[in-house]
Short mmCIF file of C-alpha atoms and ligand atoms in Angstrom, two decimals:
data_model
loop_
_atom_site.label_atom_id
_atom_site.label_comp_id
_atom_site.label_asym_id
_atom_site.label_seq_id
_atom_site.Cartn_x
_atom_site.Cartn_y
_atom_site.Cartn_z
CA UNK A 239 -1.26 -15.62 -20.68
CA UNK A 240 -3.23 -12.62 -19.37
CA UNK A 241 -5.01 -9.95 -20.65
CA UNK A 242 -2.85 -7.57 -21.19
CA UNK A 243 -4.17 -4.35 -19.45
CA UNK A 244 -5.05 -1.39 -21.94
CA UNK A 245 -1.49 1.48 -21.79
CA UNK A 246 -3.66 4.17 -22.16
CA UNK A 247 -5.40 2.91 -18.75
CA UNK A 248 -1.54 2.81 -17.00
CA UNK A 249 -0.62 5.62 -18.28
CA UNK A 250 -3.25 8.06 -17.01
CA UNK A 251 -2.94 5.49 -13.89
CA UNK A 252 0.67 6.66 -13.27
CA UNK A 253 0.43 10.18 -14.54
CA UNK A 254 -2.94 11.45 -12.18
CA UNK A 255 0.14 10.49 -9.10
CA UNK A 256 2.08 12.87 -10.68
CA UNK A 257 4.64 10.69 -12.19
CA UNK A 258 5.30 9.76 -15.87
CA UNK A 259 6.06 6.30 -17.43
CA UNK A 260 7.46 5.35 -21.24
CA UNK A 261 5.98 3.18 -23.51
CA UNK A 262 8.94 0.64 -22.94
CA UNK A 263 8.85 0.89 -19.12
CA UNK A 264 5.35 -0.44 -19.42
CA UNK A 265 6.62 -3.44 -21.66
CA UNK A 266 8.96 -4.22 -19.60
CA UNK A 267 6.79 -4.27 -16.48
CA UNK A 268 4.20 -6.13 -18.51
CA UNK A 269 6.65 -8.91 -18.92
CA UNK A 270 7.84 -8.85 -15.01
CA UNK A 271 3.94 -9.72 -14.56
CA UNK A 272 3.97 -12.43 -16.61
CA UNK A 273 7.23 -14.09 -15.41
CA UNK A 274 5.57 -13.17 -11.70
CA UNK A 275 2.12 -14.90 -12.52
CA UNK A 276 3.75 -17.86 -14.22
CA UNK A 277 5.91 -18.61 -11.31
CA UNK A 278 2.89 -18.29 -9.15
CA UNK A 279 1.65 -21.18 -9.69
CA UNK A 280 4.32 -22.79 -8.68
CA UNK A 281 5.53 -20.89 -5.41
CA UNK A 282 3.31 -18.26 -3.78
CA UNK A 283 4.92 -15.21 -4.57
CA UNK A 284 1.59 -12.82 -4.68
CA UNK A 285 -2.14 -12.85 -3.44
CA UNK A 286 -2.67 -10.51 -5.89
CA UNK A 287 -3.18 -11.99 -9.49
CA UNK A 288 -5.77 -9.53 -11.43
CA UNK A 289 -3.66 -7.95 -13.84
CA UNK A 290 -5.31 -4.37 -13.56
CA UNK A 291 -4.85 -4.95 -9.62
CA UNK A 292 -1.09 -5.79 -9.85
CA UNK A 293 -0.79 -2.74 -11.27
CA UNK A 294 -2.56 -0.56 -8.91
CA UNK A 295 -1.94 -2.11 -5.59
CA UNK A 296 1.75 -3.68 -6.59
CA UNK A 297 3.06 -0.76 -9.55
CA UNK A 298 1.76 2.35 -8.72
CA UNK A 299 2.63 1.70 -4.81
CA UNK A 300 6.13 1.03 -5.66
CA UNK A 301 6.64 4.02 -7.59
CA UNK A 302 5.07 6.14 -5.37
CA UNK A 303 8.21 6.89 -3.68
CA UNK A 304 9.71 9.10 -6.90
CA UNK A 305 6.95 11.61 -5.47
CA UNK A 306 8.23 10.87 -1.93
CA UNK A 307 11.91 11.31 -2.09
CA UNK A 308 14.52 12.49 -4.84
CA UNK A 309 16.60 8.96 -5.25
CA UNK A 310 19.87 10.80 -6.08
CA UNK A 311 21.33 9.48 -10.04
CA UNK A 312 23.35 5.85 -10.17
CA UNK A 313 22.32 5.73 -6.24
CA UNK A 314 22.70 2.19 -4.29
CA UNK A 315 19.38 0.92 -3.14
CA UNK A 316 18.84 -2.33 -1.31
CA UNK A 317 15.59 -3.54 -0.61
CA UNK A 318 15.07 -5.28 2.49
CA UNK A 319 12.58 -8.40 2.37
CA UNK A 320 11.65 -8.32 -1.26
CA UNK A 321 9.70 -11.17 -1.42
CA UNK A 322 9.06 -11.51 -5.36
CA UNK A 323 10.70 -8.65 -6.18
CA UNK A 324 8.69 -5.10 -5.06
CA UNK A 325 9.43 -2.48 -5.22
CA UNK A 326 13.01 -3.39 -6.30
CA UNK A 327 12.02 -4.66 -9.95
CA UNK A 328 9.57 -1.62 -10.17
CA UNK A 329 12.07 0.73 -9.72
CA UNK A 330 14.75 -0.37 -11.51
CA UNK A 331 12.92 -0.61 -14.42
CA UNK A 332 11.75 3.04 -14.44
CA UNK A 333 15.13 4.19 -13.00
CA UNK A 334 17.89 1.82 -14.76
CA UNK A 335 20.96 3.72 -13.52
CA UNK A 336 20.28 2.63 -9.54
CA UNK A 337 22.79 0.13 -8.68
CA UNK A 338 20.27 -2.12 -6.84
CA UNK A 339 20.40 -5.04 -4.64
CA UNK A 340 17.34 -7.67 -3.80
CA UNK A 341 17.95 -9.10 -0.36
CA UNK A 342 15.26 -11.88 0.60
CA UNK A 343 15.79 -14.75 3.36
CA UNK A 344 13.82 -17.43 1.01
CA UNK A 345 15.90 -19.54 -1.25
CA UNK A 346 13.00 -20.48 -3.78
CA UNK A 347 12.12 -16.68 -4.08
CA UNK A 348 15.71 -15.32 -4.89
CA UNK A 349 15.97 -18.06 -7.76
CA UNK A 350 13.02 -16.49 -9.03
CA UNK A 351 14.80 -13.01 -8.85
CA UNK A 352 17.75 -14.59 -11.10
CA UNK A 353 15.53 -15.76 -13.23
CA UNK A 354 13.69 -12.46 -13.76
CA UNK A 355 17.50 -10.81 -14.10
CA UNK A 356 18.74 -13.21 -16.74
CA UNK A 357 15.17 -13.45 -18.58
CA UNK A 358 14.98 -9.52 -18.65
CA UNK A 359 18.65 -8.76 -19.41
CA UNK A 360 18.94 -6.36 -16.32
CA UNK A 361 22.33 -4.45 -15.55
CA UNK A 362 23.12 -3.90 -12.05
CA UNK A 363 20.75 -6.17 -9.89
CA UNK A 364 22.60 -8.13 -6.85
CA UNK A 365 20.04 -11.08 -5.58
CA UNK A 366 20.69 -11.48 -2.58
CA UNK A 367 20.04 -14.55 -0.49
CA UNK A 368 20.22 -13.88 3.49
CA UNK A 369 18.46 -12.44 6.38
CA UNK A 370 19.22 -8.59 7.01
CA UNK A 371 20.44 -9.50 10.32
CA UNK A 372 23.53 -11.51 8.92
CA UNK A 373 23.95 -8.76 5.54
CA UNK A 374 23.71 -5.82 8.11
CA UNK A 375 26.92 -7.12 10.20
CA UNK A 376 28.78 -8.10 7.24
CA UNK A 377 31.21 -5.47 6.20
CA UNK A 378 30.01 -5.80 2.20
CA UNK A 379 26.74 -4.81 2.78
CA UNK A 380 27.03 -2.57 5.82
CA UNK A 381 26.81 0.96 5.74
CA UNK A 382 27.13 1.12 1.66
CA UNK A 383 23.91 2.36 0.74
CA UNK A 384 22.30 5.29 -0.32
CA UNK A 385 18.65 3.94 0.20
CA UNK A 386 17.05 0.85 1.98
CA UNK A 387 13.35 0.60 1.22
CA UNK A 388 11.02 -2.28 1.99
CA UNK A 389 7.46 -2.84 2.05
CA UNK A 390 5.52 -5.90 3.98
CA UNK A 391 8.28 -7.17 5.94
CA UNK A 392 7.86 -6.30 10.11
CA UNK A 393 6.46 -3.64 11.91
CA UNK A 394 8.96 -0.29 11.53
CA UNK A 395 11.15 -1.08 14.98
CA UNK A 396 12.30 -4.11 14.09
CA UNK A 397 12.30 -2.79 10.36
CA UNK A 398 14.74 0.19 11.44
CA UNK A 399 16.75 -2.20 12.60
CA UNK A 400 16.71 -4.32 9.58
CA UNK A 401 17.25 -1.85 6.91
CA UNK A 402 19.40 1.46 8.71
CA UNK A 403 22.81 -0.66 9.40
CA UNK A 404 22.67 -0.98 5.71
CA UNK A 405 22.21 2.79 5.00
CA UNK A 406 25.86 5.03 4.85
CA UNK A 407 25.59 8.27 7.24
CA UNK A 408 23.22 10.88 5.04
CA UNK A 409 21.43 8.56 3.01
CA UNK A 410 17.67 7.02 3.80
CA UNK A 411 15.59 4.36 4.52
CA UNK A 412 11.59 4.49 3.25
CA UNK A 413 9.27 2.17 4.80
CA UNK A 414 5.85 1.53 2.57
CA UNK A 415 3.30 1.27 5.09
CA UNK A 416 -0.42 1.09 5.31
CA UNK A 417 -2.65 3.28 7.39
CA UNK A 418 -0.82 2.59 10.52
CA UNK A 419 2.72 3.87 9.62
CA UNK A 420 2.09 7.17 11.96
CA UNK A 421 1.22 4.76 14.75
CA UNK A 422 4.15 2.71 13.79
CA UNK A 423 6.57 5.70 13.97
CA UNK A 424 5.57 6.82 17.06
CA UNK A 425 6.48 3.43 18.56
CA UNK A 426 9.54 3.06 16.95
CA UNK A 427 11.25 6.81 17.57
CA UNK A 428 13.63 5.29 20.34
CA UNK A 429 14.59 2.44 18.43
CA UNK A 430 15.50 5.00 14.77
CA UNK A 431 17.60 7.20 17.02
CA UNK A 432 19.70 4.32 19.04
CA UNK A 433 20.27 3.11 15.05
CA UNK A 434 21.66 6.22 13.71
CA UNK A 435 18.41 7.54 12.48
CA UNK A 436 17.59 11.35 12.46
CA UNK A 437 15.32 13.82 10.74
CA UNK A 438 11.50 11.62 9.91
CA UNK A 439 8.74 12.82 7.47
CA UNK A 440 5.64 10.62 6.29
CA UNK A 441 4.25 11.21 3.23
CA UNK A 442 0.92 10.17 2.20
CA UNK A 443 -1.32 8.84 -0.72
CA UNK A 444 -4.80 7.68 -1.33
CA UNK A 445 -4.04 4.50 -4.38
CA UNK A 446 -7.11 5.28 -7.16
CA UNK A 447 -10.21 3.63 -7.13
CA UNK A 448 -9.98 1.32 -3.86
CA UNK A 449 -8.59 4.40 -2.17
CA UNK A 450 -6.23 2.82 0.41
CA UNK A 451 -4.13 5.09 2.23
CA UNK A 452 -0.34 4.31 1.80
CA UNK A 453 2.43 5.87 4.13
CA UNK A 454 5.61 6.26 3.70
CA UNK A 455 7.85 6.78 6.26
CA UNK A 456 10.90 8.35 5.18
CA UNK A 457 14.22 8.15 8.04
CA UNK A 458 17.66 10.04 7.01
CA UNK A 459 20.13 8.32 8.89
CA UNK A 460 22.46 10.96 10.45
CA UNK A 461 24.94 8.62 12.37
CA UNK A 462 26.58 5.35 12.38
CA UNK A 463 24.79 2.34 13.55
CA UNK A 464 26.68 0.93 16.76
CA UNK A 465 28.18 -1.91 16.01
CA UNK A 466 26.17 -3.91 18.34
CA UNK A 467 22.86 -3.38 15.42
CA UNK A 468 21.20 -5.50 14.01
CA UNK A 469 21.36 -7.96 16.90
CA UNK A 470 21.27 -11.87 16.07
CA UNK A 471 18.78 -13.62 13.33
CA UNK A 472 15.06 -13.43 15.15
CA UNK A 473 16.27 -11.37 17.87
CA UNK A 474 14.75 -7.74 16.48
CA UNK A 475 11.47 -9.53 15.90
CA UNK A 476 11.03 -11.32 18.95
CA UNK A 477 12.41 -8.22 20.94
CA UNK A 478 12.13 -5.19 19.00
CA UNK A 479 14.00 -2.16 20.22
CA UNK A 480 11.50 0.04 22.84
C1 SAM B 650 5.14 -10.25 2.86
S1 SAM B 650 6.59 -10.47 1.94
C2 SAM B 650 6.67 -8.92 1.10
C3 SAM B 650 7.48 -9.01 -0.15
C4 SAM B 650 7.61 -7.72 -0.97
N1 SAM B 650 8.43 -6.74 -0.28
C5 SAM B 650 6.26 -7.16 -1.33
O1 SAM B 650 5.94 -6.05 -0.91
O2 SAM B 650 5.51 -7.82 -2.05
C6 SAM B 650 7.91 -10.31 3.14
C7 SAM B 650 9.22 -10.91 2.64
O3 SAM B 650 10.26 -10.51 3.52
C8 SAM B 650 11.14 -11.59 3.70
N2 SAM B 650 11.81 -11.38 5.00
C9 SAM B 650 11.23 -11.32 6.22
N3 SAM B 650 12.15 -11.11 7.18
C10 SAM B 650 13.35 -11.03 6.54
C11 SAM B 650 14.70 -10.81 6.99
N4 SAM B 650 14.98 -10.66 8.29
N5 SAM B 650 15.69 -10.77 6.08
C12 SAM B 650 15.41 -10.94 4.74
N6 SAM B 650 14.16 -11.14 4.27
C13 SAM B 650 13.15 -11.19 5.14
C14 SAM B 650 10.23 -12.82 3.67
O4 SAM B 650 10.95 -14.00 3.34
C15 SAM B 650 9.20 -12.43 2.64
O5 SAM B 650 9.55 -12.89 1.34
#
């Protein structure tokens, strides 16, 4: 079991971003870590396995994007790629009314998911088991949400075309990037637009202590996708839109 890392220490953590968290949402994330760690060492889920440095580098990140963007009440949120569970788990903890659904291409990671959602009794969490080539063509998936987010999946042209065939005409997609996001937006302004993408910001934040820059590049999408997006499984990777 590890040591628990002091709520005091979170809290001031959380708030000196300018964002609050309860008591409970701490327990609650507290026992996410644990269930993460102790399936670690069976499948790798995270490099990351300091306790204080999940929650800097793994927490705060994914709640940064309450400062970045108002995520409208009982909104639909996909997240594209989410590995063990982040940001998805993250946010739905600190904002139960989202209606969210965990898409991730590995089968061992989304019966982890399942088992996080049965262990922690959560309302309203679709694991998802599929590539976001396949989920964006299929008619369930396509077009019905009001936010796509994903963090450490591909570089943001083939990630536009991952995540904004999910997104319905006004809503977003927020990519968490490193120090290269304004690089990576740049390269991938044809490829947003031909999706249905419109108005971009980035906004920016220095995590405490190690100080690494996080981006995050935030896309409304102001049309629909044409039909021919996302192209076939490997296809944006291996040729992303230019
Ligand atoms: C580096 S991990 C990041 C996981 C998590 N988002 C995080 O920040 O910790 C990238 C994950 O994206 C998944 N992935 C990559 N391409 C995908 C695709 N086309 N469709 C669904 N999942 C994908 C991988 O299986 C992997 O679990």
């Amino acid at each position: 079991m590890p040591v628990p890392v002091n709520n005091s220490i979170i809290t001031s953590l959380i708030r000196n971003a300018g964002l609050d968290i309860t008591v409970e949402q701490i327990t609650a994330i507290n026992e996410y870590i644990n269930l993460l760690l102790e399936a670690n060492k069976q499948i790798n889920l995270t490099a990351i396995v300091e306790e204080g440095e999940i929650w800097r580098k793994h927490v705060l990140d994914s709640l940064l994007i309450f400062c970045a963007l108002a995520i409208p009440a009982g909104a639909r949120v996909i997240d594209v790629g989410t590995g063990a569970g982040i940001p998805g788990f993250i946010l739905k903890i600190c904002r139960p009314d989202i209606q969210l659904t965990l898409l991730e291409a590995q089968q061992k990671k989304v019966k982890f998911l399942e088992k996080v959602v049965a262990r922690m009794g959560l309302d309203g969490v679709d694991c998802l088991w599929g590539r976001a080539e396949e989920v964006g063509q299929n008619k369930n998936y396509r077009e019905k949400y009001n936010l796509a987010v994903a963090r450490a999946v591909a570089p943001l042209n083939t990630l536009a075309e991952y995540c904004l065939p999910l997104v319905q005409v006004e809503g977003f997609m927020v990519a968490y990037k490193g120090p290269a996001g304004e690089q990576e937006l740049v390269a991938a302004e044809k490829a947003i637009n031909l999706l249905g993408g419109g108005e971009t910001k980035i906004w920016q934040h220095q995590l405490p202590e190690g100080e690494e820059k996080r981006i995050f590049v935030i896309i409304k999408k102001e049309k629909t996708t044409p039909p021919a997006y996302p192209r076939r499984v490997g296809v944006p990777a291996k040729r992303p839109l230019k």
